[in-house]
């Protein structure tokens, strides 16, 4: 019986497309527990009504949550950009524009990744009790 | 009511939720970076999330991530286990059921306060 997967492309046969196909799955598995944990902590156990600077400063006092957030940042942003690349592939038919869009996307992506990482690495929480 | 193959619907929703979450991620990076500026700047930035009208959007964000995760898992299962269309239909509706049931407590915790349930 033929496997029917409407809409989904078949697994690429090799090269960069196969690597990206594989990377989407690796990054998905890598972040799924972390992201669900993040949602649970931020939106169920806490809420946007109680999260404020003091909450974030306390959370970033040690390396644990900074590392946690850095891993999510790297996985989510790269996974999202590879996904966006697939959308460009499907809808931008002119090769020149597609390459331009992809290059612009990676530049913006690297800037945001560097910026997010900078925040996680350099943030100094105010001294406790202030 | 959508009458096509459920796989097409899942595919479209996977795209839309993925794109929406990516757009939020960009905003989330900028908004969190305000902690480097000052406590006041950060608290000002997240004031948006506290508006009552924003709560349904926040719920939709969580719902989008959960759909994307669940459907992504299903895609991976189908990658490794060849699945006939008939079986996929059944998987789709089971997945949709699990998803709907999961959203009930999420909605309770995230939106309950809005309607006086919590």
Coordinates of C-alpha atoms in Angstrom, one line a residue:
Chain A
X1 CA 0.0 0.0 0.0
X2 CA 1.3 3.4 -0.9
X3 CA 2.1 5.8 1.9
X4 CA 0.0 9.0 1.4
X5 CA 1.3 12.2 2.9
X6 CA -0.7 15.0 1.4
X7 CA 1.1 18.2 1.3
X8 CA 4.4 17.0 2.8
X9 CA 7.3 16.6 0.5
X10 CA 9.1 13.3 0.4
X11 CA 12.4 13.0 2.2
X12 CA 15.1 14.7 0.1
X13 CA 17.5 12.4 -1.5
X14 CA 20.7 14.1 -0.5
X15 CA 22.9 17.2 -0.1
X16 CA 21.8 20.3 1.8
X17 CA 18.0 19.6 1.5
X18 CA 18.5 16.2 3.2
X19 CA 20.6 17.7 5.9
X20 CA 18.0 20.4 6.6
X21 CA 15.2 17.8 6.6
X22 CA 17.2 15.9 9.2
X23 CA 18.0 19.0 11.2
X24 CA 14.3 19.9 11.5
X25 CA 13.7 16.6 13.2
X26 CA 16.8 16.8 15.4
X27 CA 16.0 20.3 16.5
X28 CA 12.3 19.4 17.0
X29 CA 13.2 16.5 19.3
X30 CA 15.8 18.6 21.0
X31 CA 13.5 21.4 22.0
X32 CA 10.1 19.8 22.4
X33 CA 10.4 19.1 26.1
X34 CA 12.2 22.4 26.8
X35 CA 9.5 24.4 25.0
X36 CA 6.6 22.6 26.7
X37 CA 8.4 23.1 30.0
X38 CA 8.9 26.8 29.2
X39 CA 5.1 27.2 28.4
X40 CA 4.2 25.3 31.6
X41 CA 6.4 27.4 33.9
X42 CA 5.5 30.7 32.3
X43 CA 1.9 30.4 31.4
X44 CA 0.5 27.8 33.8
X45 CA 2.5 27.9 37.0
X46 CA 3.1 31.6 36.6
X47 CA 1.4 34.1 34.3
X48 CA 2.1 37.3 32.4
X49 CA 0.2 39.0 35.3
X50 CA 3.0 38.1 37.7
X51 CA 6.1 37.9 35.6
X52 CA 8.1 41.1 35.8
X53 CA 11.7 42.3 35.9
X54 CA 12.2 41.0 39.5
X55 CA 11.0 37.5 38.3
X56 CA 13.3 37.5 35.3
X57 CA 16.3 38.9 37.4
X58 CA 15.8 36.1 40.0
X59 CA 15.5 33.5 37.3
X60 CA 18.7 34.7 35.6
X61 CA 20.7 34.8 38.8
X62 CA 22.5 31.5 38.0
X63 CA 23.6 29.7 34.9
X64 CA 20.8 27.1 34.8
X65 CA 17.9 29.1 33.2
X66 CA 20.3 31.1 31.1
X67 CA 21.5 27.9 29.6
X68 CA 18.0 26.5 29.2
X69 CA 16.9 29.7 27.4
X70 CA 20.0 29.7 25.2
X71 CA 19.3 26.1 24.0
X72 CA 15.7 27.0 23.2
X73 CA 16.8 30.2 21.5
X74 CA 19.3 28.3 19.3
X75 CA 16.9 25.5 18.4
X76 CA 13.7 27.6 18.0
X77 CA 15.3 30.3 15.9
X78 CA 17.2 27.9 13.6
X79 CA 14.2 25.6 13.2
X80 CA 12.0 28.6 12.4
X81 CA 14.4 29.9 9.9
X82 CA 14.8 26.6 8.1
X83 CA 11.0 26.4 8.0
X84 CA 10.8 29.9 6.6
X85 CA 13.3 28.9 3.9
X86 CA 10.9 26.1 2.9
X87 CA 8.1 28.7 2.6
X88 CA 10.4 30.9 0.4
X89 CA 11.2 27.9 -1.7
X90 CA 7.5 27.3 -2.3
X91 CA 6.2 30.8 -3.0
X92 CA 9.1 32.8 -4.5
X93 CA 9.5 31.4 -7.9
X94 CA 12.1 33.8 -9.3
X95 CA 15.5 32.3 -8.3
X96 CA 17.2 35.7 -7.7
X97 CA 14.5 36.9 -5.4
X98 CA 14.5 33.6 -3.6
X99 CA 18.2 33.7 -3.0
X100 CA 18.0 37.4 -1.9
X101 CA 15.2 36.5 0.6
X102 CA 17.1 33.6 2.0
X103 CA 20.3 35.6 2.4
X104 CA 18.3 38.5 4.1
X105 CA 16.6 35.9 6.3
X106 CA 19.9 34.4 7.5
X107 CA 21.4 37.8 8.2
X108 CA 18.4 38.8 10.3
X109 CA 18.5 35.4 12.0
X110 CA 22.2 35.7 12.9
X111 CA 21.6 39.2 14.3
X112 CA 18.7 38.1 16.4
X113 CA 20.6 35.0 17.6
X114 CA 23.6 37.1 18.6
X115 CA 21.4 39.7 20.2
X116 CA 19.5 37.1 22.2
X117 CA 22.7 35.3 23.3
X118 CA 24.2 38.7 24.3
X119 CA 21.3 39.3 26.6
X120 CA 21.6 35.9 28.2
X121 CA 25.4 36.1 28.6
X122 CA 25.7 39.7 29.8
X123 CA 22.6 40.4 31.9
X124 CA 23.6 41.4 35.5
X125 CA 20.8 41.0 38.0
X126 CA 20.7 43.8 40.6
X127 CA 22.1 42.7 44.0
X128 CA 19.5 40.7 46.1
X129 CA 17.3 42.7 48.4
X130 CA 17.3 45.8 46.3
Chain B
X1 CA -16.5 22.9 7.0
X2 CA -13.3 21.7 5.5
X3 CA -13.8 18.9 3.1
X4 CA -10.3 18.1 1.9
X5 CA -8.0 15.4 3.2
X6 CA -7.2 16.1 6.8
X7 CA -3.5 15.9 6.0
X8 CA -3.8 19.0 3.9
X9 CA -5.5 20.9 6.8
X10 CA -2.7 19.7 9.1
X11 CA -0.1 20.8 6.6
X12 CA -1.6 24.3 6.3
X13 CA -2.0 24.7 10.0
X14 CA 1.6 23.5 10.5
X15 CA 2.8 26.3 8.3
X16 CA 0.6 29.0 9.8
X17 CA 1.4 28.1 13.4
X18 CA 5.1 27.8 12.6
X19 CA 5.2 31.2 11.0
X20 CA 3.2 32.8 13.8
X21 CA 5.5 31.3 16.5
X22 CA 8.6 32.5 14.6
X23 CA 7.2 36.1 14.3
X24 CA 6.4 36.0 18.1
X25 CA 10.0 34.7 18.7
X26 CA 11.5 37.8 17.1
X27 CA 9.2 40.1 19.2
X28 CA 10.1 37.9 22.3
X29 CA 13.8 38.4 21.8
X30 CA 13.5 42.2 21.6
X31 CA 11.0 42.4 24.5
X32 CA 13.3 40.3 26.8
X33 CA 16.3 42.3 25.8
X34 CA 14.7 45.3 27.6
X35 CA 16.1 43.7 30.9
X36 CA 19.5 45.1 29.8
X37 CA 18.0 48.6 29.5
X38 CA 16.3 49.0 32.9
X39 CA 13.7 47.3 35.1
X40 CA 11.2 50.0 34.1
X41 CA 11.9 49.4 30.4
X42 CA 11.2 45.7 30.7
X43 CA 8.1 46.1 32.8
X44 CA 6.8 48.7 30.3
X45 CA 7.5 46.2 27.4
X46 CA 5.6 43.4 29.0
X47 CA 2.6 45.6 29.9
X48 CA 1.2 44.6 26.5
X49 CA 0.9 41.0 27.7
X50 CA -1.2 42.1 30.7
X51 CA -3.9 43.7 28.7
X52 CA -7.1 41.7 29.0
X53 CA -7.5 41.8 25.2
X54 CA -4.1 40.2 24.8
X55 CA -4.9 37.1 26.9
X56 CA -6.8 35.3 24.1
X57 CA -3.8 35.9 21.8
X58 CA -1.4 34.5 24.4
X59 CA -3.7 31.4 24.6
X60 CA -3.6 31.1 20.8
X61 CA 0.2 31.3 20.9
X62 CA 0.4 28.4 23.4
X63 CA -2.2 26.5 21.3
X64 CA -0.2 27.1 18.2
X65 CA 3.0 25.8 19.8
X66 CA 1.2 22.7 21.0
X67 CA -0.4 22.0 17.6
X68 CA 3.0 22.5 15.9
X69 CA 4.6 20.1 18.4
X70 CA 1.9 17.5 18.1
X71 CA 1.6 17.6 14.4
X72 CA 5.4 17.6 14.1
X73 CA 5.6 14.4 16.2
X74 CA 3.0 12.8 13.9
X75 CA 5.1 13.9 10.8
X76 CA 8.1 12.2 12.4
X77 CA 6.2 9.0 13.1
X78 CA 5.0 8.9 9.5
X79 CA 8.6 9.5 8.3
X80 CA 9.7 6.3 9.9
X81 CA 6.6 4.1 9.7
X82 CA 5.0 4.0 6.2
X83 CA 1.4 4.9 6.9
X84 CA -1.5 4.3 4.5
X85 CA -3.9 7.2 4.0
X86 CA -6.7 5.5 5.9
X87 CA -4.5 5.0 8.9
X88 CA -3.4 8.6 8.7
X89 CA -7.0 9.8 8.8
X90 CA -7.5 7.8 12.0
X91 CA -4.3 9.1 13.5
X92 CA -5.3 12.7 12.6
X93 CA -8.7 12.4 14.4
X94 CA -7.2 10.8 17.4
X95 CA -4.5 13.5 17.5
X96 CA -7.2 16.2 17.1
X97 CA -9.1 14.7 20.0
X98 CA -6.1 14.6 22.3
X99 CA -5.3 18.2 21.3
X100 CA -8.8 19.4 22.1
X101 CA -8.8 17.7 25.5
X102 CA -5.4 19.1 26.3
X103 CA -6.5 22.6 25.5
X104 CA -9.3 22.5 28.1
X105 CA -7.0 22.8 31.2
X106 CA -4.7 25.1 29.3
X107 CA -7.7 27.4 28.6
X108 CA -8.8 27.1 32.2
X109 CA -5.4 28.2 33.6
X110 CA -4.7 30.9 31.0
X111 CA -8.2 32.4 30.4
X112 CA -10.1 31.3 33.6
X113 CA -9.2 34.6 35.3
X114 CA -10.6 36.6 32.5
X115 CA -14.1 35.1 32.9
X116 CA -14.0 34.9 36.7
X117 CA -13.4 31.1 36.9
X118 CA -10.2 31.5 38.9

